[in-house]
XYZ file of C-alpha atoms in Angstrom:
662
model
C 0.014 0.004 -0.015
C 2.840 2.391 0.936
C 4.480 1.692 -2.448
C 1.327 2.742 -4.269
C 1.102 5.983 -2.143
C 4.787 6.760 -2.790
C 4.219 6.295 -6.518
C 1.091 8.409 -6.325
C 2.899 11.184 -4.474
C 5.813 11.189 -6.833
C 3.379 11.490 -9.804
C 1.573 14.454 -8.276
C 4.824 16.249 -7.119
C 6.416 15.803 -10.476
C 7.665 19.133 -11.796
C 7.224 20.838 -8.446
C 9.880 22.978 -6.633
C 10.319 22.780 -2.824
C 11.888 25.450 -0.695
C 13.260 23.760 2.441
C 14.742 25.817 5.396
C 16.502 24.144 8.271
C 19.436 25.425 10.501
C 20.512 22.001 11.786
C 23.015 20.533 9.134
C 22.516 16.862 10.062
C 18.683 17.247 9.968
C 18.911 19.282 6.847
C 21.000 16.708 4.905
C 18.688 13.821 6.021
C 15.507 15.613 5.088
C 16.994 16.972 1.868
C 17.833 13.453 0.797
C 14.286 12.358 1.415
C 12.656 15.372 -0.251
C 14.793 14.933 -3.415
C 13.039 11.575 -4.049
C 9.699 13.390 -4.486
C 10.468 16.837 -5.879
C 12.289 17.739 -9.123
C 13.913 20.725 -7.555
C 14.714 21.326 -3.823
C 16.026 24.795 -2.864
C 17.649 24.713 0.608
C 17.850 27.620 3.047
C 19.993 27.718 6.315
C 17.935 30.043 8.430
C 14.875 32.387 8.440
C 16.581 35.279 6.704
C 18.104 32.950 4.078
C 14.708 31.357 3.496
C 13.018 34.644 3.049
C 15.689 35.800 0.676
C 15.527 32.604 -1.366
C 11.744 32.767 -1.659
C 11.854 36.465 -2.726
C 14.178 35.611 -5.601
C 12.493 32.388 -6.626
C 8.805 32.870 -5.666
C 7.682 32.555 -9.299
C 8.765 28.845 -9.440
C 8.431 27.695 -5.781
C 5.321 25.546 -5.171
C 5.769 24.472 -1.549
C 7.694 25.700 1.543
C 8.724 23.320 4.331
C 10.415 25.191 7.264
C 11.638 24.647 10.758
C 10.401 26.975 13.453
C 13.311 27.617 15.791
C 16.116 29.261 13.775
C 18.583 32.023 14.299
C 18.430 35.637 12.836
C 14.707 35.106 11.945
C 12.516 32.330 13.229
C 10.128 30.273 11.127
C 7.046 32.334 12.082
C 8.631 35.635 11.165
C 9.799 34.080 7.839
C 6.376 32.781 7.143
C 4.917 36.300 7.546
C 7.521 37.712 5.173
C 6.728 34.949 2.517
C 3.001 35.686 2.895
C 3.695 39.288 2.031
C 4.963 38.161 -1.364
C 2.518 35.259 -2.021
C -0.450 34.878 0.361
C -1.477 31.622 -1.192
C 1.775 29.734 -1.109
C 1.457 26.266 0.548
C 3.609 26.053 3.775
C 4.355 23.003 5.968
C 5.970 23.491 9.394
C 8.627 20.989 10.416
C 8.865 21.076 14.254
C 10.129 19.222 17.320
C 7.758 18.093 20.139
C 9.211 20.858 22.382
C 8.043 23.605 20.043
C 4.366 23.357 20.738
C 4.384 26.947 22.031
C 4.485 28.087 18.373
C 1.492 26.002 17.438
C -1.004 28.859 17.891
C 1.138 31.174 15.885
C 1.417 28.843 12.997
C -2.253 28.367 12.904
C -2.697 32.047 12.804
C -0.159 32.240 9.972
C -2.361 29.860 8.026
C 0.042 26.950 7.390
C -1.171 24.031 5.425
C 0.375 21.072 7.398
C 2.857 19.782 9.976
C 5.732 17.383 10.076
C 7.250 16.073 13.322
C 11.049 15.492 13.724
C 12.564 13.142 13.132
C 11.137 12.525 9.645
C 10.124 9.142 8.200
C 8.516 8.108 4.865
C 5.105 7.188 6.366
C 4.711 10.643 8.065
C 5.960 12.376 4.918
C 3.487 10.621 2.668
C 0.645 11.374 5.026
C 1.393 15.039 5.660
C 2.890 16.132 2.326
C 0.555 13.897 0.333
C -2.532 15.903 1.281
C -0.821 19.298 0.602
C 0.586 18.197 -2.773
C -2.790 16.819 -3.752
C -4.337 20.132 -3.089
C -1.544 21.901 -5.021
C -2.080 19.458 -7.826
C -5.779 20.184 -7.989
C -5.058 23.931 -7.740
C -2.653 23.740 -10.650
C -5.106 21.604 -12.727
C -7.918 24.194 -12.067
C -5.549 27.023 -12.868
C -4.483 25.369 -16.089
C -8.099 24.659 -17.030
C -9.134 28.160 -16.105
C -6.387 29.544 -18.305
C -7.405 27.183 -21.171
C -11.056 28.174 -20.718
C -10.071 31.821 -20.798
C -8.101 31.334 -24.051
C -11.039 29.315 -25.458
C -13.404 32.073 -24.520
C -11.137 34.701 -26.153
C -10.767 32.843 -29.450
C -14.445 31.987 -29.506
C -15.426 35.590 -28.723
C -13.156 36.699 -31.610
C -14.337 34.249 -34.262
C -17.958 33.536 -33.265
C -21.176 35.503 -32.912
C -22.170 34.687 -29.345
C -25.412 35.302 -27.315
C -26.855 33.930 -24.121
C -30.529 33.777 -23.169
C -32.462 32.842 -20.065
C -34.743 29.719 -20.085
C -37.527 31.810 -21.625
C -35.403 32.976 -24.577
C -34.711 36.541 -23.390
C -31.235 37.795 -24.339
C -28.941 38.231 -21.370
C -25.586 38.613 -23.131
C -24.242 39.374 -26.652
C -20.654 39.845 -27.822
C -19.367 42.579 -30.096
C -19.481 40.445 -33.229
C -23.238 39.935 -32.523
C -23.789 43.668 -32.503
C -21.531 44.155 -35.647
C -23.483 41.742 -37.855
C -26.988 42.684 -36.588
C -26.562 46.338 -36.506
C -28.083 46.557 -32.964
C -26.369 47.834 -29.828
C -26.099 45.685 -26.701
C -28.665 48.008 -25.053
C -31.085 47.328 -27.799
C -30.655 43.585 -27.616
C -30.363 42.601 -23.919
C -33.740 41.978 -22.433
C -35.323 41.364 -25.818
C -36.260 37.970 -27.343
C -34.278 36.539 -30.322
C -37.082 37.279 -32.682
C -35.783 40.932 -32.861
C -33.410 39.510 -35.681
C -35.634 36.828 -36.983
C -36.278 36.908 -40.792
C -39.891 36.621 -41.750
C -38.855 34.076 -44.420
C -37.722 31.516 -41.701
C -40.401 28.895 -41.313
C -41.935 28.502 -37.897
C -41.408 24.799 -38.039
C -37.690 25.386 -37.915
C -37.991 27.279 -34.538
C -40.380 24.590 -33.196
C -37.765 21.953 -33.992
C -35.104 24.208 -32.208
C -37.080 24.639 -29.036
C -38.111 21.014 -28.894
C -34.471 19.977 -29.139
C -32.939 22.326 -26.647
C -35.824 22.602 -24.182
C -37.669 19.373 -24.126
C -34.837 16.979 -25.221
C -32.094 19.158 -23.586
C -29.789 18.441 -26.560
C -27.616 20.652 -28.737
C -29.296 22.037 -31.909
C -27.408 22.931 -35.077
C -28.707 24.481 -38.338
C -28.562 27.325 -40.854
C -30.557 30.390 -39.731
C -31.456 33.288 -41.964
C -31.597 36.542 -40.015
C -32.328 40.151 -40.697
C -30.100 43.071 -39.564
C -31.502 46.310 -38.189
C -31.153 47.973 -41.563
C -33.215 45.165 -43.250
C -30.255 43.358 -44.850
C -30.366 39.556 -44.813
C -27.530 37.493 -43.473
C -27.041 33.694 -42.891
C -25.406 32.098 -39.799
C -24.456 28.544 -39.047
C -25.837 28.261 -35.592
C -25.209 25.945 -32.593
C -27.492 26.301 -29.551
C -26.439 24.455 -26.289
C -28.658 24.236 -23.275
C -26.717 24.754 -20.022
C -27.958 22.563 -17.178
C -27.716 23.006 -13.414
C -26.868 20.088 -11.124
C -30.475 19.061 -10.920
C -30.598 18.733 -14.787
C -32.792 21.799 -15.294
C -32.115 24.304 -18.088
C -30.238 27.303 -16.471
C -29.597 29.201 -19.675
C -28.905 28.798 -23.421
C -25.742 29.700 -25.184
C -25.628 30.168 -29.019
C -22.606 30.306 -31.111
C -22.941 31.407 -34.766
C -20.606 31.790 -37.776
C -21.440 34.154 -40.652
C -21.808 32.178 -43.830
C -23.466 34.909 -45.934
C -20.388 35.119 -48.170
C -20.670 31.581 -49.165
C -24.359 31.677 -49.926
C -24.984 32.104 -53.709
C -25.261 35.603 -54.990
C -28.523 34.659 -56.733
C -30.095 33.658 -53.416
C -28.823 36.791 -51.819
C -30.300 38.955 -54.535
C -33.609 37.239 -54.232
C -33.481 37.787 -50.418
C -32.816 41.502 -51.022
C -35.687 41.832 -53.440
C -38.002 39.998 -51.107
C -36.958 42.228 -48.163
C -37.253 45.441 -50.307
C -40.385 44.863 -52.260
C -40.034 48.223 -54.085
C -36.550 48.124 -55.646
C -34.604 49.267 -58.630
C -32.931 46.244 -60.337
C -30.305 46.555 -63.055
C -29.121 43.425 -64.832
C -25.796 43.520 -66.794
C -24.819 40.729 -69.343
C -21.464 40.314 -70.838
C -22.255 40.505 -74.604
C -21.518 37.412 -76.717
C -20.717 35.368 -73.613
C -20.905 32.140 -75.788
C -18.044 33.352 -77.908
C -16.059 34.153 -74.745
C -16.561 30.503 -73.700
C -15.414 29.310 -77.039
C -12.213 31.308 -77.015
C -11.064 30.543 -73.489
C -11.028 27.634 -71.136
C -13.291 27.498 -68.176
C -10.748 28.689 -65.663
C -9.921 31.737 -67.772
C -13.540 32.610 -68.274
C -14.063 32.512 -64.488
C -11.070 34.790 -64.045
C -12.430 37.334 -66.614
C -15.917 37.198 -64.946
C -14.420 37.722 -61.431
C -12.218 40.574 -62.626
C -15.173 42.372 -64.348
C -17.450 41.763 -61.303
C -14.954 43.309 -58.944
C -14.549 46.455 -61.028
C -18.214 46.971 -61.910
C -18.885 49.287 -58.876
C -16.078 51.601 -60.065
C -17.437 51.585 -63.710
C -20.934 52.378 -62.593
C -21.613 56.124 -61.985
C -22.663 55.364 -58.406
C -25.088 58.194 -58.043
C -27.481 56.277 -55.792
C -24.969 54.360 -53.624
C -24.961 50.763 -54.854
C -23.198 48.669 -52.193
C -22.384 45.501 -54.076
C -22.658 43.608 -57.338
C -24.401 40.207 -57.497
C -22.591 37.815 -59.864
C -25.425 35.446 -61.022
C -24.368 33.065 -63.827
C -22.951 32.865 -67.369
C -21.723 36.492 -67.425
C -24.806 37.950 -65.802
C -24.665 40.501 -63.007
C -27.013 42.590 -60.950
C -27.215 45.922 -59.095
C -30.167 46.338 -56.766
C -31.224 49.174 -54.507
C -34.268 50.239 -52.478
C -36.385 52.549 -54.519
C -36.422 54.967 -51.616
C -32.752 55.524 -52.218
C -33.093 55.774 -56.043
C -36.155 57.889 -57.016
C -34.812 58.668 -60.523
C -37.022 58.384 -63.536
C -36.412 55.738 -66.156
C -34.922 58.397 -68.347
C -32.376 59.318 -65.700
C -31.422 55.604 -65.066
C -31.126 55.112 -68.790
C -28.695 58.023 -68.990
C -26.579 56.632 -66.120
C -26.457 53.140 -67.849
C -25.361 54.784 -71.001
C -22.349 56.241 -69.117
C -21.761 52.926 -67.535
C -21.574 51.134 -70.918
C -19.216 53.742 -72.167
C -16.955 53.077 -69.176
C -17.249 49.350 -69.754
C -16.089 49.818 -73.427
C -12.992 51.697 -72.140
C -12.212 48.894 -69.562
C -9.887 46.008 -70.511
C -9.621 42.930 -68.466
C -5.933 42.030 -67.888
C -5.288 38.617 -66.329
C -2.052 36.718 -66.779
C -1.495 36.815 -70.560
C -5.089 37.624 -71.234
C -6.422 41.072 -72.383
C -10.127 41.067 -73.022
C -12.260 43.970 -74.198
C -15.612 43.638 -72.415
C -18.754 44.798 -73.949
C -22.087 44.559 -72.129
C -25.828 45.074 -72.399
C -28.280 46.083 -69.695
C -31.928 45.870 -68.676
C -33.493 47.646 -65.784
C -36.829 47.809 -64.055
C -38.498 48.870 -60.835
C -41.661 47.698 -59.222
C -43.196 45.200 -56.893
C -44.185 42.114 -58.935
C -41.892 39.763 -60.858
C -39.182 42.385 -60.988
C -36.325 39.813 -61.623
C -38.417 38.020 -64.278
C -38.934 41.406 -66.040
C -35.268 42.298 -65.987
C -34.201 38.784 -67.199
C -36.651 38.917 -70.104
C -35.346 42.473 -70.861
C -31.765 41.004 -71.135
C -33.116 38.325 -73.541
C -34.791 41.075 -75.661
C -31.610 43.164 -75.613
C -29.711 40.113 -76.952
C -32.294 39.506 -79.734
C -32.768 43.088 -80.761
C -29.122 44.162 -80.356
C -30.229 46.991 -78.049
C -27.712 48.105 -75.411
C -30.309 49.138 -72.773
C -33.825 47.867 -72.369
C -36.447 49.113 -69.866
C -38.130 45.888 -68.842
C -41.054 46.846 -66.598
C -43.989 44.584 -67.297
C -42.211 42.321 -69.861
C -42.961 39.238 -67.678
C -46.678 39.905 -68.153
C -46.195 39.721 -71.901
C -44.048 36.604 -71.560
C -46.840 35.088 -69.422
C -49.325 35.636 -72.254
C -46.912 33.973 -74.665
C -46.443 31.149 -72.183
C -50.226 30.539 -72.234
C -50.084 30.397 -76.021
C -47.173 27.967 -75.814
C -49.146 25.733 -73.450
C -52.041 25.682 -75.881
C -49.689 24.839 -78.711
C -47.973 22.039 -76.807
C -51.482 20.637 -76.109
C -52.170 20.607 -79.883
C -48.829 19.010 -80.621
C -49.313 16.269 -77.917
C -52.796 15.548 -79.188
C -51.566 15.376 -82.808
C -48.790 12.891 -81.841
C -51.159 10.680 -79.843
C -53.645 10.587 -82.799
C -50.943 10.147 -85.469
C -51.744 13.545 -86.926
C -48.136 14.536 -87.532
C -47.950 13.951 -91.318
C -45.553 14.601 -94.185
C -46.215 16.553 -97.407
C -43.800 16.408 -100.276
C -42.868 19.187 -102.732
C -41.339 18.327 -106.108
C -37.856 19.449 -107.066
C -37.377 19.458 -110.901
C -34.354 19.250 -113.174
C -34.089 22.668 -114.838
C -33.016 21.164 -118.150
C -35.430 18.232 -118.463
C -38.228 19.686 -116.219
C -38.631 16.189 -114.768
C -39.073 15.615 -111.015
C -35.928 14.085 -109.636
C -36.454 14.860 -105.949
C -38.980 15.693 -103.255
C -38.507 17.709 -100.121
C -40.262 16.207 -97.118
C -42.288 18.929 -95.204
C -43.990 18.345 -91.913
C -47.600 19.277 -91.285
C -49.873 18.968 -88.163
C -53.572 18.252 -88.423
C -55.574 19.743 -85.502
C -58.637 18.121 -83.829
C -60.944 20.226 -85.924
C -59.174 19.373 -89.198
C -56.931 22.440 -89.627
C -53.696 21.887 -91.460
C -50.757 23.662 -89.741
C -47.356 24.376 -91.297
C -44.201 24.250 -89.087
C -44.435 28.131 -88.585
C -47.261 27.534 -86.097
C -45.872 24.779 -83.903
C -42.211 23.707 -84.511
C -40.493 26.472 -82.469
C -42.748 25.694 -79.553
C -42.032 21.990 -79.987
C -38.283 22.714 -79.803
C -38.755 24.111 -76.211
C -40.312 20.867 -74.963
C -39.815 17.141 -75.190
C -42.019 16.681 -78.259
C -39.497 17.874 -80.833
C -37.641 14.635 -81.014
C -40.888 12.728 -81.408
C -41.875 14.872 -84.326
C -38.409 14.460 -85.948
C -38.710 10.600 -85.649
C -42.189 10.772 -87.305
C -40.854 12.825 -90.114
C -37.923 10.453 -90.594
C -40.252 7.458 -90.589
C -42.717 9.108 -93.064
C -39.795 10.140 -95.403
C -38.190 6.689 -95.531
C -41.598 5.048 -96.140
C -42.212 7.524 -99.019
C -39.139 6.037 -100.962
C -41.353 3.078 -101.817
C -44.245 5.206 -103.181
C -42.106 6.843 -105.815
C -39.787 5.304 -108.373
C -36.427 6.854 -108.829
C -36.754 10.225 -107.197
C -34.776 11.110 -103.974
C -36.384 12.296 -100.689
C -34.810 15.438 -99.021
C -35.218 15.593 -95.278
C -34.547 18.685 -93.132
C -32.281 18.194 -90.116
C -31.250 20.846 -87.649
C -28.049 21.008 -85.677
C -30.063 20.181 -82.536
C -31.262 16.876 -84.243
C -27.653 15.790 -84.901
C -26.574 16.735 -81.378
C -29.129 14.361 -79.884
C -27.970 10.749 -79.669
C -31.539 9.596 -79.658
C -32.022 11.064 -83.245
C -28.724 9.976 -84.694
C -29.172 6.488 -83.477
C -32.694 6.387 -84.969
C -31.217 7.572 -88.299
C -28.530 4.956 -88.299
C -31.103 2.197 -87.692
C -33.301 3.471 -90.580
C -30.304 3.483 -92.900
C -29.605 -0.069 -91.968
C -33.273 -1.088 -92.473
C -33.430 0.618 -95.859
C -29.953 -0.016 -96.956
C -30.860 -0.567 -100.635
C -32.600 2.845 -100.825
C -30.243 4.926 -98.690
C -28.613 6.464 -101.789
C -31.960 8.198 -102.432
C -31.927 10.041 -99.140
C -30.728 13.664 -98.845
C -30.271 15.398 -95.494
C -30.724 19.161 -95.635
C -28.697 21.035 -93.016
C -29.472 24.581 -92.038
C -26.552 26.939 -91.639
C -26.201 28.023 -88.036
C -23.800 29.804 -85.665
C -25.351 27.825 -82.842
C -23.152 24.755 -83.213
C -21.504 23.603 -79.984
C -19.516 20.662 -81.468
C -18.356 20.975 -85.077
C -16.537 17.594 -84.881
C -19.894 15.938 -83.863
C -21.582 17.323 -87.016
C -18.732 16.199 -89.271
C -18.670 12.847 -87.767
C -22.350 12.329 -88.437
C -22.028 13.509 -91.986
C -19.156 11.176 -92.728
C -21.205 8.226 -91.285
C -24.309 8.903 -93.372
C -22.360 9.726 -96.588
C -20.592 6.305 -96.233
C -24.063 4.748 -96.674
C -24.762 6.718 -99.838
C -26.693 9.579 -98.382
C -26.158 13.077 -99.874
C -25.841 16.299 -97.979
C -27.509 19.589 -98.933
C -26.939 22.939 -97.309
C -30.328 24.662 -96.963
C -31.175 28.331 -97.322
C -27.697 29.131 -98.585
C -26.761 32.824 -99.385
C -28.407 34.481 -96.374
C -27.601 34.749 -92.766
C -24.456 33.104 -91.565
C -22.153 31.695 -94.301
C -18.731 30.348 -93.340
C -17.485 28.953 -96.619
C -14.445 27.206 -95.077
C -16.530 25.401 -92.512
C -19.165 24.617 -95.051
C -16.738 22.972 -97.293
C -15.433 20.890 -94.428
C -18.884 19.298 -94.345
C -18.309 18.097 -97.996
C -21.890 18.971 -99.133
C -23.300 17.663 -102.424
C -26.013 20.275 -102.925
C -26.510 23.959 -102.237
C -30.096 25.142 -101.843
C -30.197 28.918 -102.605
C -32.506 30.757 -100.188
C -35.996 31.696 -101.432
C -35.616 35.244 -100.329
C -32.960 35.705 -103.069
C -34.963 33.929 -105.775
C -38.501 35.248 -105.382
C -37.527 38.819 -106.456
C -34.611 37.997 -108.663
C -36.476 39.141 -111.814
C -36.474 42.726 -110.545
C -33.736 42.893 -107.963
C -30.222 43.323 -109.476
C -28.453 42.882 -106.087
C -30.145 39.453 -105.582
C -29.028 38.488 -109.077
C -25.403 39.434 -108.268
C -25.537 37.402 -104.998
C -26.930 34.362 -106.785
C -24.278 34.680 -109.566
C -21.545 34.749 -106.860
C -23.132 31.657 -105.236
C -23.156 29.887 -108.604
C -19.601 30.739 -109.334
C -18.654 29.229 -105.947
C -20.808 26.134 -106.506
C -19.400 25.394 -109.976
C -15.738 25.671 -108.653
C -16.551 23.225 -105.912
C -18.595 20.918 -108.266
C -21.790 21.334 -106.223
C -25.305 20.940 -107.450
C -27.694 23.794 -106.876
C -31.366 24.220 -106.162
C -33.314 27.445 -106.440
C -36.168 27.660 -103.867
C -39.354 29.758 -104.304
C -39.595 29.439 -108.003
C -43.203 30.821 -108.335
C -43.547 31.548 -112.079
C -42.103 30.931 -115.571
C -40.133 34.151 -115.490
C -38.149 33.294 -112.395
C -37.707 29.719 -113.731
C -36.212 30.939 -116.982
C -33.788 33.331 -115.080
C -32.496 30.615 -112.762
C -32.231 28.093 -115.511
C -30.291 30.516 -117.653
C -27.990 31.238 -114.690
C -27.067 27.624 -114.619
C -28.923 26.567 -111.538
C -29.531 22.797 -111.693
C -32.881 22.365 -110.005
C -36.044 24.404 -109.129
C -38.492 24.119 -106.269
C -41.632 26.187 -105.941
C -45.343 26.556 -106.772
C -44.549 26.900 -110.509
C -43.840 23.172 -110.510
C -45.977 21.994 -107.606
C -47.239 22.690 -104.129
C -46.501 20.250 -101.243
C -48.880 17.311 -101.275
C -49.354 13.921 -99.631
C -48.432 10.770 -101.522
């Protein structure tokens, strides 16, 4: 048992320093040898004055004093009082002989912590010193823990938003960071419930869950909370609420730690929160012009750098007459400025003028990142109101892109778009009904050889029959179909009808329109490949008409498709050639067999010299490339004779026949 106690005492006294004062050399040497087994450092004094001096110079590291009482120059009692002047809390043990009991009262008054009786032995030492050392050990542990707690408190106070409430949820404490983010002073917060910062968007169910967790279940609650500052701004905090329990297990108070995560919430969400909190706002959307071209020229990382650089400089480029505080970076080169209408009472003309200056500043601004220098150009839309303000501004941007206007006032555009949406819904219903009832049909318009006037080809043209028997051309339904999931179904029906028509005519070819979007869909290209396999013997009579387009995401994919179908005997025609986008180099990489000259150039060719010159240029190009040519919109004999004499190979138009069913 004694061995265990010795080991325990040595463990607790490890690292401690003892000041030992004894005037008797023999007793001093014997005790010092014993003390050295337990303490890492033993400082020895020879009398009271020496002991007081040694303590004064080493008090910062001395943990325990053991002293004799009867000593020359200064007795033990006097020395204890001197030491207590320096450190009132130092632990002191008196080492005395049996004949020194007269000093007992004085040592009690001096507040000593224990006694040892001469001569010393290990058992007595363990019993007396053990209790004192244990107290010292506990005191040091508490001190260390208090120091750690103080440091934890400091770092938590610096990094976290902290509040405490009583069991009823009334605020009893907030730190400085709480005041900074909320905009309230401590005086405005203490004594108030937490709903003073509650955002109205936060669902009540979230707070019911919080109170059930911390009050009823007495567990920690964690979650994301959306709050509203004094000025109305929204901010988000990751929150931990801990119930503090008393010894009886009852809630004494609640402590909440929060971390501001507003910066990592998406700008789009923050913009919507602002517009929700400020129902009457001015909203300006700014779109990087030709953003799709920017994406084609640079890799994703470079595009992001360009966007970030532009976003960071937009506040400097905007004539900040009304005090915009930030720029919201939304997506794909789209940004937003937003401000409460009370802070911007300008008319739409005044806002328009400011945006004109902004766009001028943007034109002069060049993004410089690494080795990149990029001239930014932008377009804007703006609106102010209460309902669908973002929807209005977004449609305004789309209109600006379509109409090439730099600035669009967008108020009320979403209402127009809503009407269009209703029409689209009606059209989609008509399309779905027609598909279900097999009322998507194909008409075929003849294409004649200009020299023999014999029909050598037919163009397959889609038509829709409504429930009341009306025949609709693609103009009335195809664009709407492209916005939904029915477009691919229509394409498949047209392909099926066209391949079936091969067996209703003798030698003529069937020309089928395909869009870039058709070829980019695996569903359609696989369907075409299967049809070409099924009708392998007639595949050489199929022509695919491709419409020129800038909206091609993957040129290699288009070329790969063309190579596959041409290998099976299919011919390729370029539709509506001569208008819109014409990249001759890219066109030739498709290795077309036929150019179909756009009808807008043909229908007035007999009285429009410019059109004649354009067609002559196209013909010169076609002949040099050994391509066949088709004139569309040949409506009368005069036009036919002109295109024939110009050397165009084929004609298509009402002069030779309207589209009909086989």
